[in-house]
Amino acid sequence: MDEKYKDGYVEKNYMEAFDGSGEEIGEEVLNYFEELFSLEMPLGRMMKMMPGMFKYAKRGKKYRKNLMNFAPEMMPMMKDAIKDAVGLGNKEERGV
Amino acid sequence: MLEKANDWSDTFYDKWKPIAMGFVNGAEKCLQCGKCTGQCPAAAVNPSYNPRKIIYDLVNGNIKRVLSSVELWQCFFCSGCFATCPVDINFPFFVFMLRLGAMSQGFGWEDVKQLEKYAEKDYLQDGITVSPEERNPYVIEERGDIADIRQKAGMPRQREVSDEAIAEINMISDLSGMTNFMKKIGGVELYDCSKCTPKIEEKCKSKELPKKVGNVKTHYRFYNYGVPIGGADNA
Amino acid sequence: MSKKALVIGGGIAGINAAVELANNDKLVILVEKNGELGGNVNDMAATFPELDEAQPLLDEQKSKVEDNENIDIKFNSEVISVSGKAGDFKVEINEDGNTVAEEVGAIIVATGFNYMEPNDYSEYGYSRLDNVVTSQEYERMVMNGDIKKYSNSNVVFVHCVGSRDRVKGYRYCSKICCTYSAKHALLLKQEVPSANAFVFYIDIRALGKGYEEFIRDAIEDYGVRYIRGRVSKVINKEDTLLVKAENSLIGNPVELNADLVVLASAMEPQKDSKELAEILGIETDDYGFYKEAQSNMEPVKSSKEGIFLAGSCTAPLEIRESVAMGKAAASESLSFLG
């Protein structure tokens, strides 16, 4: 083929860009979505949020007070997360 | 290589609907009438972008074609298609979700990378969502610079955001995982440079593209829905 | 003694039902809410798939009713109440403000349909832009010769305005629009050969004898251009109209300068069809069309014994089908007329 026409889009096509079958790729993407949009709050996820809150609180007294306003809303979530992590089986599967 | 219909994922769309909590639905009602594409400003500029075809592929589970396409990244969320759709499909939401899916498969990071500076400087540092650098030259010509207008009206040239609010924005960014995401974008490298042609190289020099830093790789994308007018170089 | 029959609606279905009964020596009361017979066919320039002039055909039908002494036509009248059972209905009719009581053996409902006003379609600019008309208005333009002024111009026909649209219209297909838009394009080409006709369609549904050939003839012999795609927008641009759509067979958006846009508006049930259903005690579907007793085997029986259905009050129908239903309803009702 003439060098001039050798753009990527004629050399390869999208079917060669994936490793798995359509079903497998679909499954991978769905798993990703499931994790992304999950409303569950396992301890691991909770822990990932801690540095952000810590950084915020470190800024001063006013900020700490502001953060404490949210404590009543956050406590039940935290309790659930810890209970889940301590109480139930396979930790790896729960992302802890 | 011919497309194989038995490589389509029959279950993808059905399984997706509950995961997306009802935000993504109705695509199975599509009549393929093309009313969305006819009014689409992005399609008017680049006819290879076509919401109708993307919906078709999605419902039929040809997820590979959607995710690896350049066209998925050409929507700019005007929602005209949603407003005009006779069966009420919220297509922009599909695009939003599918882009996340494409990124999970390693496509399209270079486009996201271009937004990095706005996210870092304007959003996280200054706490504003509209960048003063990103002004429409047409508007500047017709109406003047917004900063000047603000100044004339006795306001600061740029909207001032309190430290407290900026700290909150940063915390939200940390909590929601956006900060992590930004770190990832910092590490984007272009994967398919071996396929580079002199023409593309020229373009690469004139337009800053992400440097090799970290570990996320972005794949070469394809014009899966037709070659744009004037060839791929013209896109 | 034989009983009278009541026919509600003086359109093409009602006329045929009444004539059929009268020819069997039955007395018929024909209730028409307007001042003339003919219904929606009055607005029609020509028929399809044979391009005969519609008005002479209709006049012939009308004269059969008007000259028949067995038929008592009540213009400007409405049915107010119905009681009793099959073979022995007591009906009250409001005729020009006076209430008349009648006893009838059977009732034939042939109230017909209504062309939807596409006012919700702001993207097509109906009633806002001058040269955007519905198909009903276009037929009138053909009849009074207004169409002649569109020489050397582009005329766009838009399918499925209000049909196959869950948001602004109805979910059903209006069935006849594909063929009557082809008829419109053909009439344009015959009256004004210098004009160009473009038809935007989603699918072509030519579900009748000779319809497919009719549409193919429009494409092959008259050069009517068919573009697959629902029109997205009609905007005003320097005296002309700009039509935006997707050519979905090619997959690219297209623009077209047009001088006249004709919207094939959906056939909808009469506005008061549900109220009449309540008076008669018969069932309707969600849209307001009357339900048959059994959709395949009993197409003209309503859900109540002694009440029969004819024409496009049951679903969007073409003339041929409406006539057939009118006659079928007449013959089924004979058994209740003693």
XYZ file of C-alpha atoms in Angstrom:
669
model
C 0.000 0.000 0.000
C 1.076 3.519 -0.703
C 2.781 5.025 2.337
C 0.525 8.054 2.102
C -2.602 6.070 2.895
C -1.133 4.149 5.791
C -3.119 5.798 8.517
C -3.995 3.844 11.588
C -7.606 3.522 10.676
C -6.993 1.466 7.589
C -4.222 -0.659 8.995
C -6.054 -1.960 11.982
C -9.636 -2.073 13.081
C -11.306 -2.028 16.412
C -11.858 -5.757 16.602
C -8.135 -6.292 16.946
C -7.790 -3.750 19.724
C -9.354 -5.926 22.405
C -8.022 -9.034 24.047
C -11.277 -10.730 24.950
C -14.567 -11.495 23.269
C -17.382 -8.963 23.260
C -19.039 -10.786 26.146
C -15.874 -10.624 28.249
C -15.203 -6.970 27.528
C -18.811 -6.185 28.381
C -18.450 -8.047 31.664
C -15.266 -6.137 32.520
C -16.908 -2.804 31.870
C -19.968 -3.786 33.884
C -17.809 -4.776 36.833
C -16.118 -1.425 36.616
C -19.463 0.362 36.566
C -20.740 -1.718 39.432
C -17.827 -0.651 41.577
C -18.047 2.955 40.440
C -21.746 3.393 41.127
C -22.022 1.182 44.138
C -23.878 2.756 47.043
C -22.240 0.387 49.495
C -19.648 1.846 51.777
C -17.152 -0.833 52.774
C -14.416 0.074 55.194
C -11.819 0.143 52.443
C -13.709 2.798 50.624
C -14.255 4.680 53.823
C -10.557 4.571 54.598
C -9.756 6.050 51.218
C -11.801 9.071 52.190
C -9.997 9.684 55.469
C -6.956 11.572 54.125
C -9.220 14.105 52.446
C -11.115 14.804 55.633
C -7.898 14.858 57.625
C -6.357 17.391 55.255
C -9.424 19.547 55.591
C -9.473 19.373 59.356
C -5.796 20.242 59.581
C -6.441 23.706 58.170
C -7.752 25.199 61.377
C -10.314 25.243 64.110
C -13.045 26.714 61.959
C -12.665 23.872 59.470
C -12.790 21.207 62.171
C -15.984 22.714 63.537
C -17.458 22.759 60.064
C -16.588 19.108 59.568
C -18.107 18.127 62.905
C -21.455 19.417 61.682
C -21.564 16.442 59.387
C -20.634 13.925 62.058
C -24.213 12.898 62.902
C -24.821 12.043 59.250
C -21.569 10.184 58.854
C -21.596 8.113 62.018
C -24.200 5.523 60.977
C -22.351 5.017 57.700
C -19.084 4.498 59.501
C -20.678 2.113 61.975
C -22.124 0.035 59.147
C -18.816 -0.047 57.356
C -16.938 -1.228 60.438
C -19.602 -3.773 61.335
C -19.479 -5.184 57.813
C -15.723 -5.383 57.841
C -15.458 -7.022 61.262
C -18.501 -9.240 61.186
C -18.585 -10.839 57.770
C -16.523 -13.420 55.957
C -14.235 -12.907 53.022
C -12.451 -9.646 53.501
C -10.796 -9.560 50.137
C -14.061 -9.824 48.306
C -15.443 -6.868 50.215
C -12.538 -4.698 49.171
C -11.189 -4.265 52.689
C -11.581 -8.192 8.996
C -15.316 -8.582 8.892
C -17.446 -7.691 11.836
C -18.868 -10.713 13.600
C -22.337 -10.348 15.016
C -21.854 -13.272 17.380
C -19.099 -11.352 19.094
C -21.714 -8.911 20.366
C -22.576 -9.008 24.036
C -26.304 -9.717 24.158
C -26.585 -9.085 27.849
C -24.505 -5.942 28.243
C -27.267 -3.388 27.924
C -29.785 -5.289 30.047
C -27.288 -5.803 32.844
C -26.175 -2.220 32.672
C -29.584 -0.675 33.311
C -29.901 -1.596 37.013
C -26.277 -0.688 37.695
C -26.833 2.801 36.318
C -29.755 3.219 38.755
C -32.296 4.018 36.064
C -30.364 6.897 34.550
C -29.516 4.823 31.527
C -32.632 3.386 29.942
C -34.948 3.631 27.013
C -32.360 2.872 24.343
C -34.285 -0.257 23.379
C -37.158 2.018 22.315
C -35.000 3.606 19.609
C -36.718 3.663 16.204
C -33.513 4.528 14.351
C -35.272 7.559 12.913
C -32.217 9.810 12.990
C -33.944 12.865 14.439
C -31.121 13.167 16.981
C -28.359 13.180 14.405
C -30.165 15.619 12.155
C -30.111 18.341 14.772
C -26.736 17.451 16.348
C -24.217 20.324 16.195
C -21.316 17.916 16.648
C -22.533 15.804 13.738
C -22.894 18.948 11.644
C -19.198 19.634 12.158
C -18.024 16.059 11.955
C -20.525 13.802 10.180
C -18.841 10.614 11.309
C -20.216 11.294 14.788
C -23.681 9.812 14.926
C -25.767 9.292 18.093
C -28.154 6.987 16.257
C -25.415 4.534 15.358
C -23.984 4.546 18.860
C -27.416 3.712 20.309
C -27.793 0.938 17.765
C -24.465 -0.585 18.752
C -25.223 -0.240 22.416
C -28.591 -1.990 22.255
C -27.124 -4.750 20.128
C -24.180 -5.083 22.471
C -21.442 -4.192 20.011
C -19.646 -2.677 22.944
C -16.208 -3.000 21.390
C -17.002 -0.633 18.585
C -18.502 1.990 20.872
C -15.706 1.974 23.409
C -12.829 2.100 20.959
C -14.326 4.830 18.802
C -13.126 8.401 18.435
C -16.728 9.432 17.925
C -17.711 8.684 21.503
C -15.559 11.659 22.489
C -17.108 14.176 20.111
C -20.320 14.884 22.043
C -20.275 18.099 24.043
C -23.471 17.575 26.016
C -25.810 20.140 24.497
C -28.669 17.625 25.053
C -30.412 18.626 21.843
C -30.863 14.947 21.012
C -32.612 14.324 24.332
C -34.916 17.283 23.769
C -35.916 16.160 20.293
C -36.071 12.383 20.783
C -39.548 11.008 20.059
C -39.054 8.201 22.576
C -37.251 10.219 25.239
C -33.793 8.640 25.262
C -31.330 10.580 27.414
C -28.405 10.048 25.085
C -25.917 12.491 26.711
C -26.098 10.379 29.841
C -25.176 7.327 27.812
C -22.166 9.184 26.462
C -21.084 10.202 29.928
C -21.246 6.635 31.217
C -19.741 5.080 28.113
C -16.778 7.414 28.300
C -16.056 6.149 31.791
C -16.326 2.628 30.405
C -14.005 3.476 27.540
C -11.455 4.868 29.966
C -11.617 1.705 32.020
C -10.618 -0.098 28.839
C -7.810 2.363 28.201
C -9.343 4.577 25.521
C -9.693 8.323 25.344
C -7.352 9.348 28.145
C -5.613 11.845 25.917
C -8.831 13.828 25.604
C -9.370 13.857 29.343
C -5.751 14.815 29.831
C -6.399 18.070 28.059
C -8.802 19.094 30.798
C -6.224 18.488 33.491
C -4.940 22.029 33.671
C -8.441 23.428 34.079
C -9.189 20.967 36.828
C -5.945 21.624 38.660
C -5.604 25.364 38.285
C -9.116 26.712 37.930
C -11.136 24.209 39.897
C -8.889 22.983 42.690
C -6.748 26.114 43.171
C -9.126 28.955 42.348
C -12.439 27.230 42.946
C -14.059 28.302 39.674
C -15.559 26.090 37.034
C -15.260 28.353 34.009
C -11.698 29.058 33.019
C -10.814 32.630 32.085
C -8.476 31.182 29.462
C -11.203 29.199 27.833
C -13.104 32.083 26.282
C -14.838 31.956 22.981
C -12.888 34.279 20.641
C -16.145 35.119 18.905
C -17.639 36.354 22.166
C -14.520 38.373 22.965
C -14.743 40.007 19.575
C -18.454 40.704 19.743
C -19.027 41.470 23.394
C -15.564 42.052 24.809
C -13.652 40.179 27.468
C -15.794 39.141 30.394
C -13.061 40.180 32.830
C -13.208 43.727 31.431
C -16.972 43.757 31.714
C -16.738 42.574 35.310
C -14.204 45.297 36.078
C -16.385 47.988 34.578
C -19.259 46.807 36.700
C -17.106 47.243 39.761
C -16.402 43.576 40.362
C -13.024 41.856 40.574
C -11.735 40.643 37.216
C -12.154 37.066 38.267
C -14.689 35.604 40.639
C -13.156 35.349 44.091
C -13.780 32.215 46.086
C -13.153 32.068 49.828
C -10.392 29.855 51.240
C -12.964 27.887 53.119
C -14.899 27.076 49.978
C -11.727 26.082 48.144
C -10.795 23.791 51.023
C -14.232 22.242 50.797
C -13.885 21.740 47.062
C -10.572 20.016 47.673
C -12.087 17.778 50.298
C -14.949 16.847 47.980
C -12.396 16.106 45.296
C -10.511 13.841 47.703
C -13.636 12.102 48.945
C -15.145 11.505 45.541
C -11.929 10.075 44.175
C -11.306 12.910 41.758
C -7.871 13.647 43.205
C -6.886 10.044 42.643
C -8.227 10.260 39.157
C -6.137 13.351 38.485
C -3.029 11.504 39.572
C -3.868 8.843 37.039
C -4.297 11.387 34.281
C -0.866 12.720 35.109
C 0.475 9.349 34.104
C -1.107 9.066 30.708
C 1.092 8.169 27.795
C 0.164 7.752 24.189
C 0.379 4.072 23.388
C 0.388 3.817 19.669
C 3.164 6.171 18.679
C 4.716 3.418 16.590
C 1.904 3.930 14.128
C 2.756 7.592 13.828
C 2.906 9.118 10.345
C 4.920 12.241 9.468
C 1.674 14.176 9.227
C 0.506 13.159 12.671
C 3.975 13.871 14.049
C 3.729 17.388 12.692
C 0.425 17.818 14.480
C 1.869 16.318 17.640
C 4.522 19.011 17.701
C 2.111 21.869 17.146
C -0.324 20.612 19.780
C 0.960 19.581 23.146
C 0.154 15.971 23.861
C 0.589 14.128 27.149
C 4.131 13.142 28.120
C 5.182 9.748 29.405
C 5.009 9.877 33.169
C 3.219 7.059 34.824
C 1.438 3.819 34.246
C -1.907 4.371 32.496
C -1.718 3.689 28.804
C -4.120 5.043 26.276
C -4.865 3.034 23.183
C -5.199 4.165 19.647
C -8.842 4.889 18.857
C -10.630 4.216 15.602
C -13.064 6.036 13.349
C -15.590 3.289 13.842
C -18.557 5.182 12.464
C -17.160 6.358 9.169
C -14.180 8.373 8.136
C -14.630 12.111 8.648
C -14.847 14.260 5.564
C -11.333 14.912 4.331
C -9.873 11.784 5.950
C -8.711 10.989 9.439
C -6.062 13.706 9.380
C -8.784 16.272 9.106
C -10.590 15.375 12.287
C -92.384 -4.940 12.681
C -88.818 -4.174 11.838
C -86.865 -1.795 14.023
C -84.897 1.265 13.072
C -81.106 1.387 13.084
C -78.957 4.267 14.333
C -75.758 5.215 12.529
C -73.532 7.710 14.347
C -71.301 9.637 11.971
C -71.893 10.609 8.364
C -68.430 9.943 7.034
C -67.589 7.422 4.396
C -68.070 4.456 6.750
C -71.366 5.739 8.139
C -72.729 6.502 4.668
C -72.018 2.982 3.464
C -73.499 1.371 6.563
C -76.675 3.467 6.209
C -77.072 2.747 2.505
C -76.573 -0.964 3.018
C -79.252 -1.067 5.705
C -81.646 1.061 3.667
C -81.223 -1.272 0.709
C -82.375 -4.071 3.015
C -85.585 -2.122 3.673
C -84.586 -0.979 7.118
C -85.225 2.505 8.423
C -82.042 4.291 9.353
C -81.365 7.377 11.474
C -78.035 8.951 10.454
C -76.648 11.332 13.061
C -74.029 13.780 11.765
C -72.500 16.394 14.031
C -71.637 18.799 11.184
C -73.827 20.406 8.573
C -72.751 18.108 5.742
C -71.963 14.497 5.065
C -68.605 13.118 4.016
C -66.422 13.742 7.063
C -62.702 13.837 6.451
C -63.044 12.836 2.804
C -64.419 16.337 2.178
C -60.870 17.648 2.531
C -59.426 15.176 0.080
C -58.276 16.063 -3.414
C -57.629 12.594 -4.743
C -57.672 8.982 -3.692
C -54.876 6.461 -3.705
C -53.562 4.100 -5.031
C -55.638 5.027 -8.088
C -55.445 8.772 -8.500
C -59.176 9.406 -8.901
C -60.637 12.722 -7.920
C -62.141 12.253 -4.500
C -64.981 14.765 -4.584
C -67.034 13.256 -7.459
C -66.701 9.850 -5.820
C -67.867 11.277 -2.529
C -70.764 13.134 -4.151
C -71.953 9.872 -5.646
C -71.879 8.284 -2.194
C -73.636 11.241 -0.599
C -76.438 11.232 -3.151
C -77.136 7.580 -2.357
C -77.942 8.611 1.200
C -79.671 11.878 0.473
C -81.981 10.400 -2.164
C -82.919 7.424 -0.033
C -86.242 7.777 1.733
C -85.417 5.057 4.231
C -82.669 7.233 5.685
C -83.478 10.070 8.050
C -80.418 12.342 8.193
C -80.068 14.478 11.287
C -77.464 17.217 10.726
C -75.823 19.189 13.562
C -76.915 16.564 16.024
C -75.398 14.422 18.731
C -76.366 11.377 20.739
C -77.003 12.387 24.353
C -78.002 9.173 26.033
C -78.490 5.508 25.286
C -80.332 2.976 27.426
C -81.815 -0.454 26.967
C -80.289 -3.531 25.455
C -79.537 -5.016 22.058
C -82.590 -4.997 19.793
C -84.331 -2.473 22.016
C -82.252 0.664 22.575
C -83.795 3.928 23.692
C -81.778 6.833 22.364
C -81.960 10.553 22.926
C -80.581 12.745 20.181
C -79.886 16.453 20.353
C -80.899 17.782 16.958
C -80.167 21.487 16.476
C -80.863 22.091 20.159
C -84.058 20.011 20.327
C -84.036 16.677 22.075
C -85.571 13.833 20.084
C -86.242 10.390 21.549
C -85.972 7.349 19.285
C -86.186 3.583 19.631
C -83.653 1.592 17.653
C -82.629 -2.047 17.350
C -78.937 -1.609 16.675
C -76.329 1.139 16.718
C -73.431 1.534 14.308
C -70.658 3.811 15.539
C -68.715 5.408 12.689
C -67.377 8.573 14.266
C -64.115 8.548 12.379
C -60.880 10.285 13.216
C -59.317 13.681 13.536
C -56.086 15.008 12.018
C -53.744 15.888 14.859
C -52.741 19.543 15.094
C -48.945 19.418 15.308
C -48.718 22.450 17.582
C -46.424 20.690 20.034
C -43.796 20.290 17.356
C -42.109 23.627 17.839
C -39.086 22.269 15.940
C -41.186 22.074 12.773
C -42.568 25.570 13.289
C -46.176 24.702 12.422
C -48.405 27.796 12.852
C -45.229 29.871 13.421
C -43.762 29.608 9.929
C -45.861 30.503 6.897
C -44.935 27.707 4.556
C -45.304 24.821 6.972
C -48.680 23.130 6.497
C -50.341 19.888 7.513
C -51.294 17.317 4.921
C -54.956 18.261 5.348
C -54.178 21.879 4.468
C -52.057 20.686 1.563
C -54.991 18.742 0.122
C -57.042 21.926 0.195
C -54.194 23.758 -1.537
C -54.279 21.156 -4.282
C -58.035 21.548 -4.650
C -58.081 25.352 -4.809
C -55.002 25.597 -6.991
C -52.690 27.300 -4.490
C -50.178 24.600 -5.215
C -49.500 26.103 -8.644
C -47.425 28.924 -7.193
C -44.703 26.478 -6.118
C -43.187 26.083 -9.560
C -39.425 25.574 -9.595
C -39.391 25.113 -5.848
C -38.595 22.391 -3.375
C -41.408 20.817 -1.429
C -40.597 18.612 1.546
C -42.960 15.975 2.898
C -42.384 14.886 6.468
C -43.644 11.493 7.613
C -44.627 10.446 11.116
C -45.561 13.799 12.639
C -47.345 12.686 15.775
C -47.249 9.011 14.875
C -44.596 6.722 16.295
C -43.720 9.353 18.846
C -44.218 8.604 22.521
C -43.370 12.063 23.729
C -45.403 14.508 21.660
C -47.751 12.228 19.784
C -48.957 8.649 19.697
C -47.094 5.389 19.828
C -49.053 3.820 16.971
C -48.387 4.062 13.255
C -51.100 5.993 11.404
C -50.821 3.499 8.564
C -51.915 5.683 5.663
C -49.399 8.561 5.866
C -46.719 6.778 3.855
C -49.016 6.287 0.924
C -50.814 9.601 1.122
C -47.512 11.477 1.297
C -46.543 9.652 -1.884
C -49.888 10.737 -3.288
C -49.163 14.334 -2.314
C -45.758 14.199 -3.961
C -47.314 12.701 -7.066
C -50.040 15.344 -7.191
C -47.344 17.996 -6.912
C -45.388 16.478 -9.756
C -48.525 16.251 -11.887
C -49.771 19.767 -11.188
C -46.374 21.472 -11.088
C -43.833 19.363 -12.970
C -41.044 21.866 -12.360
C -41.195 21.439 -8.581
C -38.976 19.001 -6.717
C -40.521 16.680 -4.156
C -38.508 15.286 -1.245
C -40.010 12.815 1.165
C -38.395 12.160 4.550
C -39.428 8.774 5.884
C -38.436 6.389 8.655
C -39.817 3.187 7.187
C -42.132 2.969 4.218
C -45.259 1.143 5.287
C -47.258 0.445 2.164
C -49.729 -1.975 3.682
C -52.403 -2.197 1.057
C -53.272 -3.473 -2.350
C -51.255 -1.566 -4.896
C -49.612 0.748 -2.356
C -46.083 -0.523 -2.803
C -46.369 -0.161 -6.581
C -47.852 3.308 -6.113
C -44.881 4.489 -4.052
C -42.367 2.846 -6.364
C -44.052 4.601 -9.303
C -43.665 7.930 -7.516
C -39.951 7.230 -7.140
C -39.323 5.625 -10.510
C -41.600 7.508 -12.890
C -41.995 10.880 -11.230
C -38.561 11.323 -9.681
C -39.801 11.925 -6.146
C -36.739 11.701 -3.933
C -36.956 9.647 -0.775
C -34.537 10.336 2.081
C -34.525 8.033 5.078
C -34.539 10.057 8.285
C -36.965 11.904 10.503
C -36.759 15.650 10.031
C -35.140 17.246 13.085
C -35.734 20.907 12.511
C -37.326 23.384 10.145
C -35.924 26.886 10.454
C -36.567 30.125 8.662
C -33.668 31.273 6.552
C -33.904 34.267 4.252
C -37.389 33.759 2.771
C -36.937 30.012 2.454
C -37.078 27.199 4.935
C -34.056 25.172 5.932
C -34.856 21.549 6.689
C -32.351 19.636 8.810
C -32.357 15.869 9.069
C -30.128 12.872 8.959
C -29.793 10.791 5.851
C -29.678 7.691 7.958
C -28.928 5.286 5.121
C -25.689 7.145 4.482
C -25.299 8.133 8.122
C -24.629 11.819 7.563
C -26.694 14.879 8.468
C -28.262 16.705 5.529
C -29.694 20.161 4.992
C -32.253 21.101 2.401
C -33.654 24.444 1.290
C -37.386 24.170 0.924
C -40.221 26.462 -0.080
C -43.004 24.381 1.389
C -42.986 21.791 4.160
C -45.913 19.399 4.454
C -46.330 17.592 7.767
C -48.085 14.229 7.574
C -49.920 14.671 10.854
C -51.175 11.654 12.719
C -54.726 10.352 12.679
C -56.037 10.577 16.210
C -59.387 9.539 17.709
C -62.081 12.191 17.850
C -61.580 14.457 20.850
C -64.855 13.351 22.450
C -64.547 9.661 21.601
C -64.213 8.611 25.235
C -67.317 10.577 26.254
C -69.340 8.916 23.526
C -67.967 5.546 24.634
C -69.297 6.273 28.112
C -72.728 7.191 26.760
C -72.846 4.020 24.684
C -71.234 1.864 27.355
C -68.503 0.471 25.111
C -64.795 0.140 25.723
C -61.970 2.174 24.228
C -58.244 1.564 24.139
C -55.746 3.916 25.794
C -55.732 6.306 22.858
C -59.521 6.598 22.635
C -60.135 4.286 19.673
C -63.063 1.892 20.181
C -62.204 -1.661 21.079
C -63.457 -4.564 19.048
C -64.976 -7.622 20.739
C -62.184 -9.693 19.252
C -59.513 -8.056 17.154
C -59.249 -10.744 14.486
C -62.548 -12.569 14.390
C -65.001 -9.823 15.394
C -63.649 -6.628 13.872
C -66.972 -4.774 13.731
C -68.541 -5.851 17.030
C -67.995 -3.539 19.975
C -67.662 -4.770 23.523
C -71.452 -4.344 23.966
C -74.005 -6.449 22.149
C -76.001 -4.629 19.505
C -73.446 -1.846 19.033
C -71.192 -2.128 15.984
C -68.101 -0.270 14.883
C -67.097 0.935 11.452
C -64.310 3.014 9.992
C -61.415 4.791 11.591
C -63.004 5.228 14.989
C -61.450 1.815 15.649
C -57.944 2.504 14.308
C -56.396 4.572 11.528
C -57.886 3.185 8.298
C -57.929 3.989 4.619
C -61.142 4.648 2.656
C -61.365 1.171 1.193
C -61.204 -0.438 4.608
C -63.712 2.020 6.102
C -66.219 1.273 3.338
C -65.778 -2.460 3.873
C -66.249 -2.085 7.606
C -69.357 0.054 7.133
C -70.940 -2.636 4.992
C -69.862 -5.424 7.326
C -71.302 -3.578 10.333
C -74.582 -3.093 8.464
C -74.906 -6.780 7.681
C -74.062 -7.814 11.248
C -76.627 -5.410 12.664
C -79.427 -6.828 10.507
C -79.998 -9.664 12.971
C -81.044 -7.138 15.645
C -83.496 -5.316 13.399
C -86.077 -8.060 13.221
